[in-house]
Amino acid sequence: DTLWDIAIAEVGKRENTDDDGKRVEVWEKSVLFMGSKNGGKTTIILRCLEREEIPKPTLALEYTFGRRARRHNAPKDIAHFWEIGGGTSLLELIRIPVTSNNIRSFAVVLVLDLSKPNELWTTMENLLQATRSHVNKILAKLEKTNPAVATEIKQRMRNSLQRDHPDYDLVDPFPVPLVIIGSKYDIFHEFDSEVRKIISKTLRFVSHYYGASLVFTSKSGAHLLKARALINHLAFGSDRSKSVSVDHSKPLFVPSGLDSLSQIGPPPTSDSDIGKMRANTPLELWKKVFEKTFPPKSLCDLQDTKDPAQDSQYAEYEVDVMRAQKNQELEQYKRNASKSWKEMDFDPD
C-alpha cells in the first residue's frame, strides 16, 4: 500500500468506529426533490438541513448534502439531496441522480403547489411516470445482473402496506419510497371548503395508491416540522411519526400505510357522473373526476421556456463573451448559407 492508501484507511477507521472502537455502519441515502415550478423545493431542503440561507431559483439540477449522527460521538450518516428545477421541463435529468448503484437507498420527494390546482395533476403525473419508467429500467437490468437486489427492492415496496391491510391487493406501490408534499398551504387554506376537500381527498387517494406519505406544509415553522420529520426518516433513518391528520380543514399528514380506501371514500362526484366515466384503473377514474373540476393546463404551458444560458446567477464574463462571439459567427454562417442556397441553379428535369 502507498502512504496515501494507508492514510485513507486510517481516516475511514476513525470515522466509522464508536467510542469503544467497535465498527459502526455509516448510512448513505439519496433523496430526489422534484415538483411544481416555484413550489418551494429549495426552501424545504434548506429547512431540513437547518440552513438559514436565502433560497435561489433552481436552474436545472442542484446537489447538496447533509451529515447527521444517530447519537452522541457516533459517526455521521450522509444524505445526498438532489433537486430538479423547471417543473416538468427537465424530465430527462432524472436519470442522473437515480442509478443502479444507489437505487437501494434512493427516495423521492414530490412537491406540489396547492395554490395551483389546475397544474397539479399534470405535474404529478408526468414527473412520477418519468421517474417510475427510469427506475423500472434499472430494476430490469438488475434482474439480469443481481436478481437478489431487484427482488429485495420490489418486496420492500410491497411491504409499504401490511399484508393484512384490506387494500393490499388494490394499490400499486411506487418502486422507491415516495413522499408527496403539498406546499403553500397558507394560500390553499383560503380556498373554498369544497375545493379544499376535493384536492385533499384526491391527494390522499394518490398517496395511498402509490404507498406514499402525504403532508401539507407552508413556510410556517410549525407546518414544516412534520414535513421535515418525513424527509429525515428517508434521509437519515430517524423514527417515523405515526400520527395522522385527515381533516381537510387542517394540514394533512398521512404517513404511508396508515390510510385506507374506505376512509378516503369514493371520488368526489355523483354516482351518475361516475357511471358515465370510462376508466381502466381507480387512478384513471380519480384523474377524470379531478380534471372535471380543475381542467388541466397542457404540458406545453408548464414548460419552462427561459434560456438557462441567460440566467444571471450563473454569469461568467469570459464564457459569456465567447458565447456571444460564437452566436455572431453562427448567424453569419446562416446568412451566407442562405445566400448560397438562393444562388444555386437547379435543373428543372
Coordinates of C-alpha atoms in Angstrom, one line a residue:
D1 CA 0.0 0.0 0.0
T2 CA 1.1 3.6 -0.7
L3 CA 1.2 6.2 2.1
W4 CA -2.0 7.7 0.6
D5 CA -3.8 4.3 0.8
I6 CA -2.8 3.9 4.5
A7 CA -4.0 7.4 5.3
I8 CA -7.4 6.8 3.7
A9 CA -7.8 3.5 5.5
E10 CA -6.9 5.2 8.9
V11 CA -9.4 8.1 8.4
G12 CA -12.1 5.6 7.4
K13 CA -11.4 3.6 10.5
R14 CA -11.7 6.7 12.8
E15 CA -14.9 7.9 11.2
N16 CA -16.6 4.5 11.3
T17 CA -15.9 3.4 14.9
D18 CA -17.8 4.4 18.1
D19 CA -16.3 5.3 21.5
D20 CA -15.5 1.7 22.2
G21 CA -13.6 1.2 18.9
K22 CA -16.4 -1.0 17.5
R23 CA -17.1 -0.9 13.8
V24 CA -20.3 1.1 13.0
E25 CA -22.1 1.1 9.7
V26 CA -22.4 4.6 8.1
W27 CA -25.7 5.1 6.2
E28 CA -25.6 6.8 2.9
K29 CA -29.0 7.8 1.4
S30 CA -30.1 9.8 -1.7
V31 CA -33.3 11.9 -2.0
L32 CA -34.5 13.4 -5.2
F33 CA -36.8 16.5 -4.9
M34 CA -38.9 17.4 -7.9
G35 CA -42.3 19.0 -8.5
S36 CA -44.1 22.3 -9.3
K37 CA -42.0 25.2 -10.6
N38 CA -41.6 27.7 -7.8
G39 CA -43.3 25.2 -5.4
G40 CA -40.8 25.7 -2.6
K41 CA -38.5 22.7 -3.0
T42 CA -35.3 24.6 -2.2
T43 CA -36.8 26.1 0.9
I44 CA -37.9 22.7 2.2
I45 CA -34.4 21.3 1.6
L46 CA -32.7 24.2 3.4
R47 CA -35.1 23.9 6.4
C48 CA -34.5 20.2 6.6
L49 CA -30.7 20.8 6.7
E50 CA -31.3 23.7 9.2
R51 CA -29.5 26.2 6.9
E52 CA -30.5 29.8 7.2
E53 CA -29.8 30.6 3.5
I54 CA -31.9 32.7 1.1
P55 CA -33.2 30.2 -1.5
K56 CA -32.2 30.8 -5.1
P57 CA -34.1 29.6 -8.2
T58 CA -33.0 26.1 -9.3
L59 CA -31.8 26.3 -12.9
A60 CA -31.6 22.6 -13.8
L61 CA -30.2 20.0 -11.4
E62 CA -28.8 21.1 -8.0
Y63 CA -26.9 19.0 -5.4
T64 CA -26.2 19.4 -1.7
F65 CA -25.7 17.1 1.2
G66 CA -26.2 16.8 4.9
R67 CA -24.5 14.8 7.6
R68 CA -26.1 13.7 10.9
A69 CA -25.1 11.4 13.7
R70 CA -27.6 9.0 15.2
R71 CA -26.3 9.5 18.7
H72 CA -23.5 11.4 20.5
N73 CA -20.0 10.7 19.4
A74 CA -21.2 8.3 16.7
P75 CA -20.1 8.6 13.0
K76 CA -22.3 10.8 10.9
D77 CA -24.6 9.3 8.2
I78 CA -24.7 11.1 4.9
A79 CA -27.7 12.2 2.8
H80 CA -27.4 13.3 -0.8
F81 CA -30.1 15.8 -1.8
W82 CA -30.8 16.3 -5.5
E83 CA -33.3 18.9 -6.8
I84 CA -34.7 19.1 -10.3
G85 CA -35.9 22.6 -11.3
G86 CA -38.2 23.8 -14.1
G87 CA -41.3 21.8 -13.1
T88 CA -41.8 19.2 -15.9
S89 CA -39.3 20.8 -18.3
L90 CA -36.3 18.7 -17.5
L91 CA -37.6 15.1 -17.1
E92 CA -34.5 13.7 -18.8
L93 CA -32.4 14.8 -15.9
I94 CA -34.0 12.2 -13.6
R95 CA -31.6 9.6 -14.9
I96 CA -28.5 11.4 -13.5
P97 CA -29.1 11.1 -9.7
V98 CA -31.0 7.7 -9.9
T99 CA -28.6 4.9 -10.8
S100 CA -28.2 1.2 -10.3
N101 CA -25.5 1.9 -7.7
N102 CA -27.8 3.9 -5.3
I103 CA -31.3 2.5 -6.1
R104 CA -31.4 0.5 -2.9
S105 CA -31.0 3.7 -0.8
F106 CA -32.9 6.1 -3.0
A107 CA -36.2 8.0 -2.3
V108 CA -38.3 10.7 -4.0
V109 CA -40.0 13.8 -2.6
L110 CA -42.7 15.2 -4.9
V111 CA -43.6 18.8 -4.1
L112 CA -46.9 20.0 -5.5
D113 CA -48.1 23.6 -5.3
L114 CA -51.5 23.5 -3.7
S115 CA -52.3 27.1 -4.8
K116 CA -52.4 26.0 -8.5
P117 CA -54.8 23.0 -8.7
N118 CA -55.1 23.2 -12.5
E119 CA -51.4 22.4 -12.8
L120 CA -51.4 19.8 -10.0
W121 CA -52.4 16.5 -11.8
T122 CA -50.3 17.2 -15.0
T123 CA -47.2 18.0 -12.9
M124 CA -47.6 15.0 -10.7
E125 CA -48.4 12.5 -13.4
N126 CA -45.6 13.5 -15.7
L127 CA -42.9 13.5 -13.0
L128 CA -44.0 10.3 -11.4
Q129 CA -44.3 8.5 -14.7
A130 CA -40.9 9.6 -15.9
T131 CA -39.3 8.5 -12.6
R132 CA -41.1 5.2 -12.5
S133 CA -40.1 4.4 -16.1
H134 CA -36.4 5.1 -15.3
V135 CA -36.5 3.1 -12.1
N136 CA -38.2 0.2 -13.8
K137 CA -35.4 0.2 -16.5
I138 CA -32.8 0.0 -13.7
L139 CA -34.7 -2.9 -12.0
A140 CA -35.0 -4.7 -15.3
K141 CA -31.2 -4.6 -15.7
L142 CA -30.7 -5.7 -12.0
E143 CA -32.9 -8.7 -12.6
K144 CA -30.3 -9.9 -15.0
T145 CA -27.1 -8.9 -13.1
N146 CA -28.2 -9.0 -9.5
P147 CA -31.7 -10.6 -9.2
A148 CA -31.5 -10.8 -5.4
V149 CA -31.3 -6.9 -5.1
A150 CA -34.1 -6.4 -7.6
T151 CA -36.3 -8.8 -5.6
E152 CA -35.4 -7.1 -2.4
I153 CA -36.4 -3.6 -3.7
K154 CA -39.7 -4.8 -5.1
Q155 CA -40.6 -6.7 -1.9
R156 CA -39.7 -3.7 0.2
M157 CA -42.2 -1.5 -1.6
R158 CA -44.9 -4.2 -1.4
N159 CA -44.3 -4.1 2.4
S160 CA -45.3 -0.4 2.5
L161 CA -48.7 -1.9 3.4
Q162 CA -49.1 -4.7 5.9
R163 CA -50.3 -8.0 4.2
D164 CA -53.4 -7.9 6.3
H165 CA -54.3 -4.4 5.1
P166 CA -57.7 -4.5 3.3
D167 CA -56.2 -2.6 0.3
Y168 CA -53.0 -4.7 -0.1
D169 CA -54.1 -6.1 -3.5
L170 CA -55.7 -2.9 -4.7
V171 CA -52.8 -0.5 -4.7
D172 CA -49.7 -0.1 -6.9
P173 CA -46.7 0.9 -4.8
F174 CA -44.1 3.3 -6.3
P175 CA -40.9 1.4 -6.9
V176 CA -38.9 3.6 -4.4
P177 CA -40.0 5.3 -1.2
L178 CA -42.1 8.4 -2.0
V179 CA -43.3 11.4 0.0
I180 CA -45.8 13.8 -1.5
I181 CA -45.7 17.4 -0.1
G182 CA -48.5 19.8 -0.8
S183 CA -46.8 23.2 -0.5
K184 CA -48.2 26.8 0.0
Y185 CA -50.9 25.6 2.5
D186 CA -51.2 29.2 3.7
I187 CA -52.7 30.1 0.3
F188 CA -54.6 26.8 -0.1
H189 CA -56.3 27.4 3.3
E190 CA -58.1 30.4 1.9
F191 CA -59.8 28.3 -0.8
D192 CA -63.5 27.4 -0.6
S193 CA -64.1 24.4 1.7
E194 CA -65.4 22.2 -1.1
V195 CA -62.4 22.9 -3.3
R196 CA -60.0 22.0 -0.4
K197 CA -62.0 18.8 0.2
I198 CA -61.7 17.7 -3.4
I199 CA -57.9 18.3 -3.6
S200 CA -57.3 16.8 -0.2
K201 CA -59.2 13.6 -1.0
T202 CA -57.6 13.2 -4.4
L203 CA -54.1 13.6 -3.0
R204 CA -54.9 11.1 -0.2
F205 CA -56.0 8.6 -2.7
V206 CA -52.9 9.1 -5.0
S207 CA -50.6 8.8 -2.0
H208 CA -52.3 5.7 -0.7
Y209 CA -52.4 4.1 -4.1
Y210 CA -48.6 4.7 -4.6
G211 CA -47.8 3.6 -1.0
A212 CA -46.5 7.2 -0.3
S213 CA -46.6 9.5 2.7
L214 CA -48.5 12.8 2.4
V215 CA -48.1 16.1 4.2
F216 CA -49.3 19.7 3.6
T217 CA -46.9 22.5 4.5
S218 CA -46.0 26.1 4.1
K219 CA -43.2 28.5 5.1
S220 CA -44.6 28.4 8.6
G221 CA -42.2 26.7 11.1
A222 CA -45.0 24.7 12.6
H223 CA -46.1 23.3 9.3
L224 CA -42.6 22.5 8.2
L225 CA -41.9 20.3 11.2
K226 CA -43.9 17.3 10.0
A227 CA -42.5 17.6 6.5
R228 CA -39.0 17.6 8.0
A229 CA -39.8 14.5 10.1
L230 CA -40.8 12.6 7.0
I231 CA -37.8 13.7 5.0
N232 CA -35.4 13.0 7.9
H233 CA -36.9 9.5 8.0
L234 CA -36.0 9.0 4.4
A235 CA -32.6 10.6 4.6
F236 CA -31.2 9.7 8.0
G237 CA -33.4 6.8 9.2
S238 CA -34.9 8.8 12.1
D239 CA -38.1 7.5 13.7
R240 CA -41.2 8.0 11.7
S241 CA -44.2 9.7 13.3
K242 CA -47.4 7.5 13.4
S243 CA -49.8 10.4 14.0
V244 CA -52.4 11.0 11.3
S245 CA -54.4 14.1 10.3
V246 CA -57.0 13.7 7.6
D247 CA -59.3 16.7 8.4
H248 CA -59.4 18.7 5.2
S249 CA -59.9 21.9 7.2
K250 CA -56.3 21.3 8.6
P251 CA -53.0 20.5 7.1
L252 CA -53.0 16.8 6.1
F253 CA -50.4 14.4 7.5
V254 CA -50.7 10.8 6.5
P255 CA -47.6 8.5 6.7
S256 CA -47.5 5.7 4.2
G257 CA -49.7 2.6 5.1
L258 CA -51.9 4.5 7.6
D259 CA -54.7 5.4 5.3
S260 CA -57.3 3.2 3.6
L261 CA -59.7 3.4 0.6
S262 CA -62.7 3.0 2.9
Q263 CA -61.6 6.1 5.0
I264 CA -60.9 8.2 1.8
G265 CA -64.2 7.3 0.3
P266 CA -65.3 7.4 -3.4
P267 CA -64.2 10.1 -5.9
P268 CA -65.9 13.4 -5.0
T269 CA -68.7 13.4 -7.7
S270 CA -72.2 12.0 -8.2
D271 CA -72.8 8.3 -8.8
S272 CA -74.4 9.2 -12.2
D273 CA -71.2 11.0 -13.3
I274 CA -69.0 8.1 -12.2
G275 CA -71.2 5.8 -14.3
K276 CA -70.6 7.8 -17.4
M277 CA -66.8 7.9 -17.0
R278 CA -64.7 5.2 -18.7
A279 CA -61.7 4.3 -16.7
N280 CA -59.5 1.2 -16.7
T281 CA -58.0 1.8 -13.2
P282 CA -59.0 3.5 -10.0
L283 CA -56.2 6.1 -10.6
E284 CA -57.6 6.9 -14.0
L285 CA -61.1 7.4 -12.5
W286 CA -59.9 9.8 -9.9
K287 CA -58.0 11.7 -12.6
K288 CA -61.1 12.2 -14.6
V289 CA -63.1 13.4 -11.6
F290 CA -60.4 15.7 -10.5
E291 CA -59.8 17.2 -14.0
K292 CA -63.6 17.8 -14.4
T293 CA -63.4 20.3 -11.6
F294 CA -59.9 21.6 -12.4
P295 CA -59.3 21.5 -16.2
P296 CA -55.6 20.8 -16.6
K297 CA -53.1 23.0 -18.3
S298 CA -51.3 21.4 -21.2
L299 CA -47.8 20.1 -20.7
C300 CA -46.6 22.9 -23.1
D301 CA -48.0 25.6 -20.8
L302 CA -46.0 24.1 -17.9
Q303 CA -42.7 24.0 -19.8
D304 CA -40.0 26.5 -18.7
T305 CA -39.1 28.4 -21.9
K306 CA -36.4 30.6 -20.2
D307 CA -32.9 30.1 -21.7
P308 CA -30.7 28.8 -18.9
A309 CA -27.7 30.4 -20.5
Q310 CA -29.2 33.8 -19.8
D311 CA -29.6 33.2 -16.1
S312 CA -27.8 36.0 -14.2
Q313 CA -26.9 33.9 -11.1
Y314 CA -24.5 31.8 -13.3
A315 CA -22.9 34.6 -15.2
E316 CA -19.3 34.1 -16.3
Y317 CA -17.8 37.1 -18.1
E318 CA -15.2 35.2 -20.2
V319 CA -17.6 32.4 -21.1
D320 CA -20.5 34.8 -21.9
V321 CA -18.2 36.9 -24.2
M322 CA -17.0 33.8 -26.1
R323 CA -20.6 32.6 -26.4
A324 CA -21.8 35.9 -27.8
Q325 CA -18.9 35.7 -30.4
K326 CA -19.9 32.2 -31.4
N327 CA -23.5 33.2 -31.7
Q328 CA -22.5 36.0 -34.1
E329 CA -20.4 33.6 -36.1
L330 CA -23.3 31.2 -36.3
E331 CA -25.7 33.9 -37.5
Q332 CA -23.2 35.0 -40.2
Y333 CA -22.8 31.4 -41.3
K334 CA -26.6 31.0 -41.6
R335 CA -26.8 34.2 -43.7
N336 CA -24.0 33.0 -46.0
A337 CA -25.5 29.6 -46.4
S338 CA -29.0 31.0 -47.2
K339 CA -27.5 33.3 -49.8
S340 CA -25.5 30.5 -51.4
W341 CA -28.7 28.3 -51.5
K342 CA -30.7 31.0 -53.3
E343 CA -28.0 31.5 -55.9
M344 CA -27.8 27.8 -56.8
D345 CA -29.2 26.7 -60.2
F346 CA -31.4 23.7 -60.3
D347 CA -32.1 21.5 -63.3
P348 CA -35.8 21.5 -63.9
D349 CA -35.6 17.9 -65.1

